[in-house]
Amino acid sequence: MIALLARDLRLAVRAGGGFGLGLAFFLIVIVLIPFGVGPEASVLTRIAPGVLWVAALLAALLSLDRIFALDHEDGSLPLLATSPLPLEGVALTKGVAHWLTTGLPLTLAAPALGFLLNLAPAAYPYLLASLALGTPALSMIGTFGAALTVGIRRGGLLLSLLVLPLYVPTLIFGAEAVRLGSDGLSATVPLAMLSGITLFSYALLPFATAAALRINLR
Amino acid sequence: MMLTVENVTCARGGMPVLSGVSFALDAGQALVLRGPNGCGKTTLLRTLAGLQSPLAGSVTFPEDEGAYASHADGIKAQLSVTENLSFWADVHGRPMPDDVFTSFDLDDLRDRLAGTLSAGQKRRLGLARLGVIGRKVLFLDEPTVSLDGFSVRMFADFLRDKHLAQGGVAVIATHIDLGLDAPEMDLTPFKADHTATGGSDEAFL
């Protein structure tokens, strides 16, 4: 599993790996929002939590179809399936690798971009915490969606349609945590719910992902 | 017996293509599958390797000893030759054998990115994976596509001296003569009756 993780990370940072794709998208969306909404600081402060979370979610969505599609195209997937690695382990590793190359950079970049949207100072710790707790779930749910659509040519649209409804709870609790934080209220409940979603998805979805892969490999 | 195949029926896209395939291989033996395009060689090999389940019959070989290789080599263009091979060595938890570069004539290409290799060189890299993972039961689907005569002999030598001689077995689908001392099996007589039922996924799902 460590070998697979190391390979996926190495592939992501080499040419054409798509490491910067999600991050660049996130940056562009957040930079464009003030131009579209107008420069009024109070409006930006109010919409900042939701906009930051929606943008992070869409940025994570952008690179989902690479998770298994590339390995399927070049034939690595059947070879991994016959290797000593259990497919559940492959699924978990793929989810973690996606988070390390997408969710983690997004989390680290978010405070800088929150500044562009005039995010309330009190909200910064909650923004970091909610993204750190929530984006791993986005990666794992997305890995499951990618496994469902792995054999389909240009399955990106189907993947988005499948995965977006599953992202809604994460989005609601994530944005809620930041909003409560920016109002100076305690955000323990949404943060606990976010952690719950993440733990739940990492406990169950590797098995579902492996089952989907087995069907698609036949 | 290293590999026992009993009365296997396999299907592609829900339609049975081969039925009643039986054979057994002892350590050191190889079997060459023959048959026209579309007769089910690839489907049979994928079934044997466990990538899909047979509709009927059984396939037995020692656990964690099977390896499958097809036209798609699983080579990452952005990784070097050594990185590609050592990845598979790590996944299988085995040390990287040093002679594998010589066996497949990859010595001069060690640090080249796989994306810059020619089709034949890529094929050699894909086959070199078999020398790295050390599996005993190989299912090879057209292993010699895009190899020149010299490389075909080199691969046959590898199979004979490094694999079969050490107690491995191999089932090979190929259209050319590898020069191996192996029996051939023509799959045409096993063609399944298309009107037969049983191609449903119900049992699996």
Short mmCIF file of C-alpha atoms in Angstrom, two decimals:
data_model
loop_
_atom_site.label_atom_id
_atom_site.label_comp_id
_atom_site.label_asym_id
_atom_site.label_seq_id
_atom_site.Cartn_x
_atom_site.Cartn_y
_atom_site.Cartn_z
CA MET A 1 0.00 0.00 0.00
CA ILE A 2 2.86 2.34 0.76
CA ALA A 3 4.37 1.53 -2.63
CA LEU A 4 1.08 2.35 -4.35
CA LEU A 5 0.72 5.57 -2.36
CA ALA A 6 4.27 6.60 -3.22
CA ARG A 7 3.68 5.82 -6.90
CA ASP A 8 0.43 7.79 -7.04
CA LEU A 9 2.00 10.80 -5.34
CA ARG A 10 4.99 10.64 -7.66
CA LEU A 11 2.72 10.42 -10.72
CA ALA A 12 0.67 13.35 -9.45
CA VAL A 13 3.64 15.71 -9.21
CA ARG A 14 5.26 14.64 -12.49
CA ALA A 15 4.30 16.29 -15.77
CA GLY A 16 0.63 15.93 -16.62
CA GLY A 17 -0.20 14.49 -13.23
CA GLY A 18 -2.87 17.03 -12.40
CA PHE A 19 -1.47 17.98 -9.00
CA GLY A 20 -2.06 21.71 -9.50
CA LEU A 21 -5.38 21.32 -11.31
CA GLY A 22 -7.71 21.45 -8.32
CA LEU A 23 -5.65 24.08 -6.56
CA ALA A 24 -5.58 26.36 -9.61
CA PHE A 25 -9.34 25.97 -10.05
CA PHE A 26 -9.92 26.85 -6.39
CA LEU A 27 -7.72 29.92 -6.71
CA ILE A 28 -9.42 31.11 -9.92
CA VAL A 29 -12.96 30.73 -8.56
CA ILE A 30 -12.18 32.57 -5.34
CA VAL A 31 -10.37 35.38 -7.17
CA LEU A 32 -13.28 35.79 -9.58
CA ILE A 33 -16.05 35.85 -6.97
CA PRO A 34 -15.40 39.45 -5.75
CA PHE A 35 -15.44 40.63 -9.37
CA GLY A 36 -18.84 39.03 -9.90
CA VAL A 37 -20.44 39.90 -6.58
CA GLY A 38 -18.99 43.36 -6.19
CA PRO A 39 -16.47 44.76 -3.73
CA GLU A 40 -18.84 45.36 -0.82
CA ALA A 41 -16.96 43.93 2.16
CA SER A 42 -19.98 43.01 4.29
CA VAL A 43 -21.54 40.95 1.48
CA LEU A 44 -18.29 39.11 0.89
CA THR A 45 -17.91 38.38 4.58
CA ARG A 46 -21.37 36.88 4.65
CA ILE A 47 -20.98 34.62 1.61
CA ALA A 48 -17.31 33.70 2.19
CA PRO A 49 -17.88 30.45 4.18
CA GLY A 50 -20.28 28.98 1.61
CA VAL A 51 -18.25 30.12 -1.40
CA LEU A 52 -15.01 28.74 0.01
CA TRP A 53 -16.61 25.37 0.69
CA VAL A 54 -18.40 25.10 -2.67
CA ALA A 55 -15.23 26.03 -4.52
CA ALA A 56 -13.18 23.49 -2.57
CA LEU A 57 -15.77 20.82 -3.27
CA LEU A 58 -15.82 21.51 -7.02
CA ALA A 59 -12.02 21.62 -7.10
CA ALA A 60 -11.92 18.17 -5.48
CA LEU A 61 -14.49 16.93 -7.99
CA LEU A 62 -12.34 18.05 -10.90
CA SER A 63 -9.66 15.40 -10.49
CA LEU A 64 -11.86 12.48 -9.41
CA ASP A 65 -12.06 10.73 -12.76
CA ARG A 66 -8.27 10.38 -12.84
CA ILE A 67 -8.28 8.16 -9.75
CA PHE A 68 -9.00 4.91 -11.56
CA ALA A 69 -9.41 5.91 -15.23
CA LEU A 70 -5.65 6.22 -15.86
CA ASP A 71 -4.91 2.87 -14.22
CA HIS A 72 -7.74 1.32 -16.21
CA GLU A 73 -6.49 2.70 -19.53
CA ASP A 74 -2.96 1.39 -19.21
CA GLY A 75 -4.01 -1.95 -17.73
CA SER A 76 -2.58 -1.45 -14.23
CA LEU A 77 -5.92 -2.16 -12.60
CA PRO A 78 -6.21 -5.88 -13.46
CA LEU A 79 -2.56 -6.26 -12.49
CA LEU A 80 -3.22 -4.63 -9.12
CA ALA A 81 -6.29 -6.83 -8.71
CA THR A 82 -4.16 -9.97 -9.10
CA SER A 83 -1.40 -8.62 -6.83
CA PRO A 84 -1.22 -9.49 -3.11
CA LEU A 85 -2.79 -6.12 -2.30
CA PRO A 86 -6.47 -6.55 -1.46
CA LEU A 87 -8.66 -4.34 -3.65
CA GLU A 88 -10.04 -2.77 -0.47
CA GLY A 89 -6.49 -1.67 0.32
CA VAL A 90 -6.08 -0.30 -3.20
CA ALA A 91 -9.32 1.67 -2.79
CA LEU A 92 -8.26 3.11 0.57
CA THR A 93 -4.82 4.02 -0.78
CA LYS A 94 -6.34 5.73 -3.81
CA GLY A 95 -8.63 7.78 -1.57
CA VAL A 96 -5.76 8.83 0.68
CA ALA A 97 -3.56 9.68 -2.31
CA HIS A 98 -6.33 11.81 -3.80
CA TRP A 99 -6.70 13.68 -0.52
CA LEU A 100 -2.95 14.27 -0.21
CA THR A 101 -2.79 15.70 -3.74
CA THR A 102 -6.08 17.63 -3.66
CA GLY A 103 -7.74 18.05 -0.27
CA LEU A 104 -4.61 18.84 1.71
CA PRO A 105 -3.34 21.58 -0.66
CA LEU A 106 -6.87 23.05 -0.76
CA THR A 107 -7.03 23.11 3.04
CA LEU A 108 -3.66 24.81 3.29
CA ALA A 109 -4.47 27.38 0.60
CA ALA A 110 -7.95 28.21 1.93
CA PRO A 111 -6.90 30.73 4.65
CA ALA A 112 -5.00 32.83 2.09
CA LEU A 113 -8.04 32.82 -0.17
CA GLY A 114 -10.37 33.53 2.75
CA PHE A 115 -8.46 36.80 3.09
CA LEU A 116 -9.49 37.70 -0.49
CA LEU A 117 -13.15 37.23 0.48
CA ASN A 118 -12.82 39.29 3.67
CA LEU A 119 -13.59 36.28 5.86
CA ALA A 120 -14.25 37.19 9.48
CA PRO A 121 -11.04 36.77 11.55
CA ALA A 122 -12.73 34.47 14.05
CA ALA A 123 -13.62 32.03 11.24
CA TYR A 124 -10.07 31.12 10.14
CA PRO A 125 -9.50 28.31 12.65
CA TYR A 126 -12.91 26.88 11.77
CA LEU A 127 -12.20 27.11 8.05
CA LEU A 128 -8.97 25.16 8.49
CA ALA A 129 -10.55 22.63 10.85
CA SER A 130 -13.66 22.03 8.76
CA LEU A 131 -11.69 21.57 5.52
CA ALA A 132 -9.15 19.32 7.24
CA LEU A 133 -11.95 17.17 8.66
CA GLY A 134 -14.26 17.31 5.64
CA THR A 135 -12.09 17.03 2.51
CA PRO A 136 -10.93 13.46 3.33
CA ALA A 137 -14.57 12.41 3.04
CA LEU A 138 -14.83 14.17 -0.34
CA SER A 139 -11.85 12.14 -1.59
CA MET A 140 -13.16 8.79 -0.35
CA ILE A 141 -16.71 9.33 -1.62
CA GLY A 142 -15.23 10.44 -4.93
CA THR A 143 -13.05 7.33 -5.08
CA PHE A 144 -16.19 5.25 -4.73
CA GLY A 145 -17.85 7.19 -7.57
CA ALA A 146 -14.74 6.80 -9.72
CA ALA A 147 -14.82 3.04 -9.17
CA LEU A 148 -18.47 2.89 -10.24
CA THR A 149 -17.73 4.66 -13.52
CA VAL A 150 -14.29 3.21 -14.23
CA GLY A 151 -15.04 1.33 -17.44
CA ILE A 152 -17.09 4.10 -19.01
CA ARG A 153 -15.53 6.29 -21.67
CA ARG A 154 -15.88 9.99 -20.81
CA GLY A 155 -17.63 9.01 -17.60
CA GLY A 156 -16.90 12.40 -16.02
CA LEU A 157 -20.44 13.72 -16.27
CA LEU A 158 -21.97 10.56 -14.84
CA LEU A 159 -19.37 10.61 -12.08
CA SER A 160 -20.28 14.19 -11.12
CA LEU A 161 -24.00 13.37 -11.10
CA LEU A 162 -23.41 10.33 -8.90
CA VAL A 163 -21.06 11.99 -6.47
CA LEU A 164 -22.54 15.48 -6.00
CA PRO A 165 -25.62 14.36 -4.01
CA LEU A 166 -23.33 12.35 -1.75
CA TYR A 167 -21.25 15.50 -1.18
CA VAL A 168 -24.21 17.53 0.09
CA PRO A 169 -24.03 16.55 3.81
CA THR A 170 -20.30 17.31 3.91
CA LEU A 171 -20.92 20.69 2.27
CA ILE A 172 -23.76 21.61 4.64
CA PHE A 173 -21.85 20.79 7.82
CA GLY A 174 -18.57 22.21 6.49
CA ALA A 175 -20.01 25.58 5.52
CA GLU A 176 -22.13 25.64 8.68
CA ALA A 177 -19.04 25.20 10.86
CA VAL A 178 -17.30 28.16 9.20
CA ARG A 179 -20.46 30.30 9.36
CA LEU A 180 -20.95 29.63 13.07
CA GLY A 181 -17.26 30.34 13.62
CA SER A 182 -17.46 33.67 11.80
CA ASP A 183 -20.44 34.65 14.01
CA GLY A 184 -18.39 33.82 17.07
CA LEU A 185 -20.53 30.83 18.02
CA SER A 186 -19.42 27.34 18.95
CA ALA A 187 -19.13 25.03 15.93
CA THR A 188 -18.63 21.77 17.80
CA VAL A 189 -21.73 20.06 16.42
CA PRO A 190 -21.05 20.54 12.67
CA LEU A 191 -17.37 19.69 13.18
CA ALA A 192 -18.35 16.50 15.00
CA MET A 193 -20.77 15.64 12.21
CA LEU A 194 -18.01 16.25 9.62
CA SER A 195 -15.64 13.94 11.47
CA GLY A 196 -18.44 11.39 11.65
CA ILE A 197 -19.01 11.52 7.89
CA THR A 198 -15.29 11.18 7.23
CA LEU A 199 -14.82 8.23 9.60
CA PHE A 200 -17.95 6.57 8.24
CA SER A 201 -16.80 6.90 4.63
CA TYR A 202 -13.31 5.58 5.37
CA ALA A 203 -14.73 2.66 7.32
CA LEU A 204 -17.28 1.52 4.73
CA LEU A 205 -16.51 2.93 1.29
CA PRO A 206 -13.26 1.01 0.65
CA PHE A 207 -15.34 -2.17 0.68
CA ALA A 208 -18.00 -0.71 -1.60
CA THR A 209 -15.29 0.66 -3.90
CA ALA A 210 -13.60 -2.75 -4.12
CA ALA A 211 -16.91 -4.43 -4.94
CA ALA A 212 -17.57 -1.88 -7.70
CA LEU A 213 -14.06 -2.43 -9.09
CA ARG A 214 -14.54 -6.20 -9.13
CA ILE A 215 -17.72 -5.85 -11.17
CA ASN A 216 -16.15 -3.36 -13.56
CA LEU A 217 -13.04 -5.51 -14.08
CA ARG A 218 -14.98 -8.48 -15.38
CA MET B 1 -0.59 -30.32 -9.81
CA MET B 2 0.11 -26.59 -9.93
CA LEU B 3 -2.91 -25.61 -11.98
CA THR B 4 -6.12 -27.58 -12.40
CA VAL B 5 -8.92 -26.38 -14.63
CA GLU B 6 -12.10 -28.42 -14.50
CA ASN B 7 -14.98 -28.07 -16.89
CA VAL B 8 -14.82 -24.28 -16.99
CA THR B 9 -17.50 -22.28 -18.78
CA CYS B 10 -16.71 -18.61 -19.22
CA ALA B 11 -18.72 -15.72 -20.54
CA ARG B 12 -18.06 -12.34 -22.08
CA GLY B 13 -20.72 -9.65 -21.82
CA GLY B 14 -23.17 -12.17 -20.35
CA MET B 15 -22.82 -14.51 -23.33
CA PRO B 16 -21.07 -17.87 -22.79
CA VAL B 17 -18.13 -18.16 -25.20
CA LEU B 18 -16.33 -21.31 -24.06
CA SER B 19 -17.60 -24.31 -22.18
CA GLY B 20 -16.21 -27.54 -20.81
CA VAL B 21 -12.56 -26.45 -20.82
CA SER B 22 -10.46 -28.84 -18.71
CA PHE B 23 -6.73 -29.29 -18.34
CA ALA B 24 -4.10 -29.70 -15.68
CA LEU B 25 -0.50 -28.49 -15.56
CA ASP B 26 2.29 -29.86 -13.41
CA ALA B 27 5.18 -27.75 -12.18
CA GLY B 28 7.40 -26.83 -15.11
CA GLN B 29 4.75 -27.31 -17.77
CA ALA B 30 3.32 -24.77 -20.17
CA LEU B 31 0.22 -24.81 -22.34
CA VAL B 32 -0.26 -22.81 -25.53
CA LEU B 33 -3.81 -21.76 -26.37
CA ARG B 34 -4.69 -21.51 -30.05
CA GLY B 35 -7.76 -20.38 -31.84
CA PRO B 36 -9.05 -17.75 -34.25
CA ASN B 37 -9.66 -14.15 -33.12
CA GLY B 38 -12.71 -13.82 -30.92
CA CYS B 39 -12.82 -17.47 -29.90
CA GLY B 40 -12.43 -16.58 -26.23
CA LYS B 41 -8.71 -16.83 -25.45
CA THR B 42 -8.62 -13.57 -23.53
CA THR B 43 -11.88 -14.34 -21.72
CA LEU B 44 -10.55 -17.74 -20.68
CA LEU B 45 -7.28 -16.26 -19.43
CA ARG B 46 -9.07 -13.55 -17.43
CA THR B 47 -11.33 -16.21 -15.93
CA LEU B 48 -8.37 -18.40 -15.02
CA ALA B 49 -6.58 -15.44 -13.44
CA GLY B 50 -9.62 -14.75 -11.29
CA LEU B 51 -10.53 -11.37 -12.79
CA GLN B 52 -13.97 -12.74 -13.58
CA SER B 53 -15.73 -15.73 -12.13
CA PRO B 54 -16.49 -18.76 -14.32
CA LEU B 55 -20.13 -19.54 -15.03
CA ALA B 56 -19.43 -23.17 -14.19
CA GLY B 57 -16.46 -25.32 -13.27
CA SER B 58 -13.46 -24.57 -11.10
CA VAL B 59 -9.93 -23.23 -11.39
CA THR B 60 -7.43 -24.20 -8.70
CA PHE B 61 -3.87 -23.03 -8.19
CA PRO B 62 -1.86 -22.17 -5.07
CA GLU B 63 -3.18 -18.99 -3.51
CA ASP B 64 -1.38 -15.74 -4.35
CA GLU B 65 0.64 -17.37 -7.11
CA GLY B 66 -1.29 -16.26 -10.19
CA ALA B 67 -0.25 -13.40 -12.44
CA TYR B 68 -1.95 -12.03 -15.50
CA ALA B 69 -0.33 -10.16 -18.37
CA SER B 70 -2.07 -8.76 -21.42
CA HIS B 71 -1.48 -6.26 -24.22
CA ALA B 72 -1.93 -3.46 -21.69
CA ASP B 73 1.22 -3.53 -19.60
CA GLY B 74 0.31 -1.20 -16.77
CA ILE B 75 3.34 0.93 -17.61
CA LYS B 76 3.33 4.52 -16.38
CA ALA B 77 4.78 6.82 -19.03
CA GLN B 78 5.93 9.39 -16.46
CA LEU B 79 8.01 6.88 -14.48
CA SER B 80 11.40 5.53 -15.47
CA VAL B 81 11.99 1.89 -16.36
CA THR B 82 13.50 1.16 -12.94
CA GLU B 83 10.70 3.01 -11.11
CA ASN B 84 8.05 1.04 -13.01
CA LEU B 85 9.65 -2.28 -12.14
CA SER B 86 10.48 -1.48 -8.53
CA PHE B 87 6.87 -0.42 -7.97
CA TRP B 88 5.66 -3.90 -8.88
CA ALA B 89 8.45 -5.45 -6.80
CA ASP B 90 7.31 -3.38 -3.79
CA VAL B 91 3.64 -4.19 -4.31
CA HIS B 92 4.50 -7.88 -4.31
CA GLY B 93 6.87 -7.41 -1.38
CA ARG B 94 9.86 -8.84 -3.19
CA PRO B 95 13.43 -7.59 -3.63
CA MET B 96 14.30 -6.26 -7.05
CA PRO B 97 16.27 -8.98 -8.89
CA ASP B 98 19.25 -7.47 -10.67
CA ASP B 99 19.37 -9.90 -13.58
CA VAL B 100 15.93 -8.92 -14.82
CA PHE B 101 17.38 -5.97 -16.77
CA THR B 102 19.74 -8.30 -18.59
CA SER B 103 17.08 -10.95 -19.19
CA PHE B 104 14.91 -8.46 -21.04
CA ASP B 105 17.69 -6.38 -22.59
CA LEU B 106 16.74 -3.27 -20.61
CA ASP B 107 20.21 -2.52 -19.22
CA ASP B 108 20.75 0.62 -21.30
CA LEU B 109 17.24 1.89 -20.67
CA ARG B 110 17.17 1.80 -16.86
CA ASP B 111 16.77 5.54 -16.33
CA ARG B 112 14.74 6.35 -19.43
CA LEU B 113 11.15 7.48 -18.89
CA ALA B 114 8.83 4.70 -20.03
CA GLY B 115 6.91 7.19 -22.16
CA THR B 116 9.93 7.61 -24.43
CA LEU B 117 10.35 3.88 -25.15
CA SER B 118 9.38 2.27 -28.45
CA ALA B 119 6.45 -0.15 -28.62
CA GLY B 120 8.74 -3.18 -28.49
CA GLN B 121 10.78 -1.77 -25.62
CA LYS B 122 7.60 -1.06 -23.68
CA ARG B 123 6.49 -4.62 -24.28
CA ARG B 124 9.81 -5.89 -22.92
CA LEU B 125 9.35 -3.69 -19.86
CA GLY B 126 5.83 -5.07 -19.41
CA LEU B 127 7.11 -8.63 -19.62
CA ALA B 128 10.01 -7.85 -17.28
CA ARG B 129 7.35 -7.28 -14.61
CA LEU B 130 6.82 -11.06 -14.67
CA GLY B 131 10.47 -11.55 -13.76
CA VAL B 132 10.12 -9.13 -10.85
CA ILE B 133 6.96 -10.37 -9.17
CA GLY B 134 8.08 -14.00 -8.98
CA ARG B 135 4.63 -15.54 -9.39
CA LYS B 136 4.55 -19.25 -10.26
CA VAL B 137 1.35 -19.43 -12.34
CA LEU B 138 1.40 -17.11 -15.35
CA PHE B 139 -1.52 -16.32 -17.64
CA LEU B 140 -0.11 -14.60 -20.70
CA ASP B 141 -2.29 -13.01 -23.33
CA GLU B 142 -0.39 -12.48 -26.60
CA PRO B 143 2.90 -11.73 -24.83
CA THR B 144 4.89 -11.30 -28.04
CA VAL B 145 2.86 -8.57 -29.76
CA SER B 146 5.22 -5.96 -31.26
CA LEU B 147 8.36 -7.88 -30.30
CA ASP B 148 11.03 -8.61 -32.92
CA GLY B 149 12.38 -12.10 -33.52
CA PHE B 150 15.35 -11.58 -31.21
CA SER B 151 13.15 -10.39 -28.34
CA VAL B 152 10.72 -13.26 -28.85
CA ARG B 153 13.60 -15.73 -28.43
CA MET B 154 14.80 -13.78 -25.40
CA PHE B 155 11.36 -14.01 -23.83
CA ALA B 156 11.09 -17.72 -24.65
CA ASP B 157 14.49 -18.24 -23.00
CA PHE B 158 13.28 -16.39 -19.92
CA LEU B 159 10.14 -18.52 -19.73
CA ARG B 160 12.07 -21.76 -20.18
CA ASP B 161 15.12 -21.11 -17.99
CA LYS B 162 13.92 -18.69 -15.32
CA HIS B 163 10.29 -19.67 -14.98
CA LEU B 164 9.40 -23.21 -16.07
CA ALA B 165 12.76 -24.63 -14.98
CA GLN B 166 12.08 -23.32 -11.47
CA GLY B 167 8.76 -25.06 -11.14
CA GLY B 168 6.47 -22.44 -12.63
CA VAL B 169 3.62 -23.05 -15.02
CA ALA B 170 2.30 -20.85 -17.82
CA VAL B 171 -0.81 -20.67 -19.97
CA ILE B 172 -0.04 -18.68 -23.09
CA ALA B 173 -2.37 -17.43 -25.80
CA THR B 174 -0.31 -16.70 -28.89
CA HIS B 175 -0.39 -16.84 -32.66
CA ILE B 176 3.32 -17.35 -33.20
CA ASP B 177 5.66 -20.19 -32.36
CA LEU B 178 7.56 -19.41 -29.17
CA GLY B 179 9.87 -22.41 -29.56
CA LEU B 180 8.76 -23.78 -26.20
CA ASP B 181 8.42 -27.50 -25.69
CA ALA B 182 4.75 -27.16 -24.77
CA PRO B 183 1.51 -28.85 -25.83
CA GLU B 184 -0.98 -26.78 -27.77
CA MET B 185 -4.70 -26.66 -27.19
CA ASP B 186 -7.12 -25.51 -29.86
CA LEU B 187 -10.11 -23.76 -28.29
CA THR B 188 -12.43 -24.11 -31.30
CA PRO B 189 -14.06 -27.39 -30.10
CA PHE B 190 -14.99 -25.78 -26.78
CA LYS B 191 -17.07 -23.04 -28.39
CA ALA B 192 -20.16 -22.58 -26.24
CA ASP B 193 -23.68 -22.99 -27.50
CA HIS B 194 -24.97 -19.43 -27.75
CA THR B 195 -28.53 -20.52 -27.10
CA ALA B 196 -27.52 -21.91 -23.72
CA THR B 197 -28.70 -19.88 -20.78
CA GLY B 198 -26.74 -19.11 -17.67
CA GLY B 199 -25.06 -15.91 -18.82
CA SER B 200 -26.92 -13.83 -16.29
CA ASP B 201 -25.14 -11.86 -13.61
CA GLU B 202 -27.83 -12.66 -11.09
CA ALA B 203 -25.86 -15.16 -9.05
CA PHE B 204 -22.92 -12.78 -8.78
CA LEU B 205 -24.90 -9.71 -7.91
#
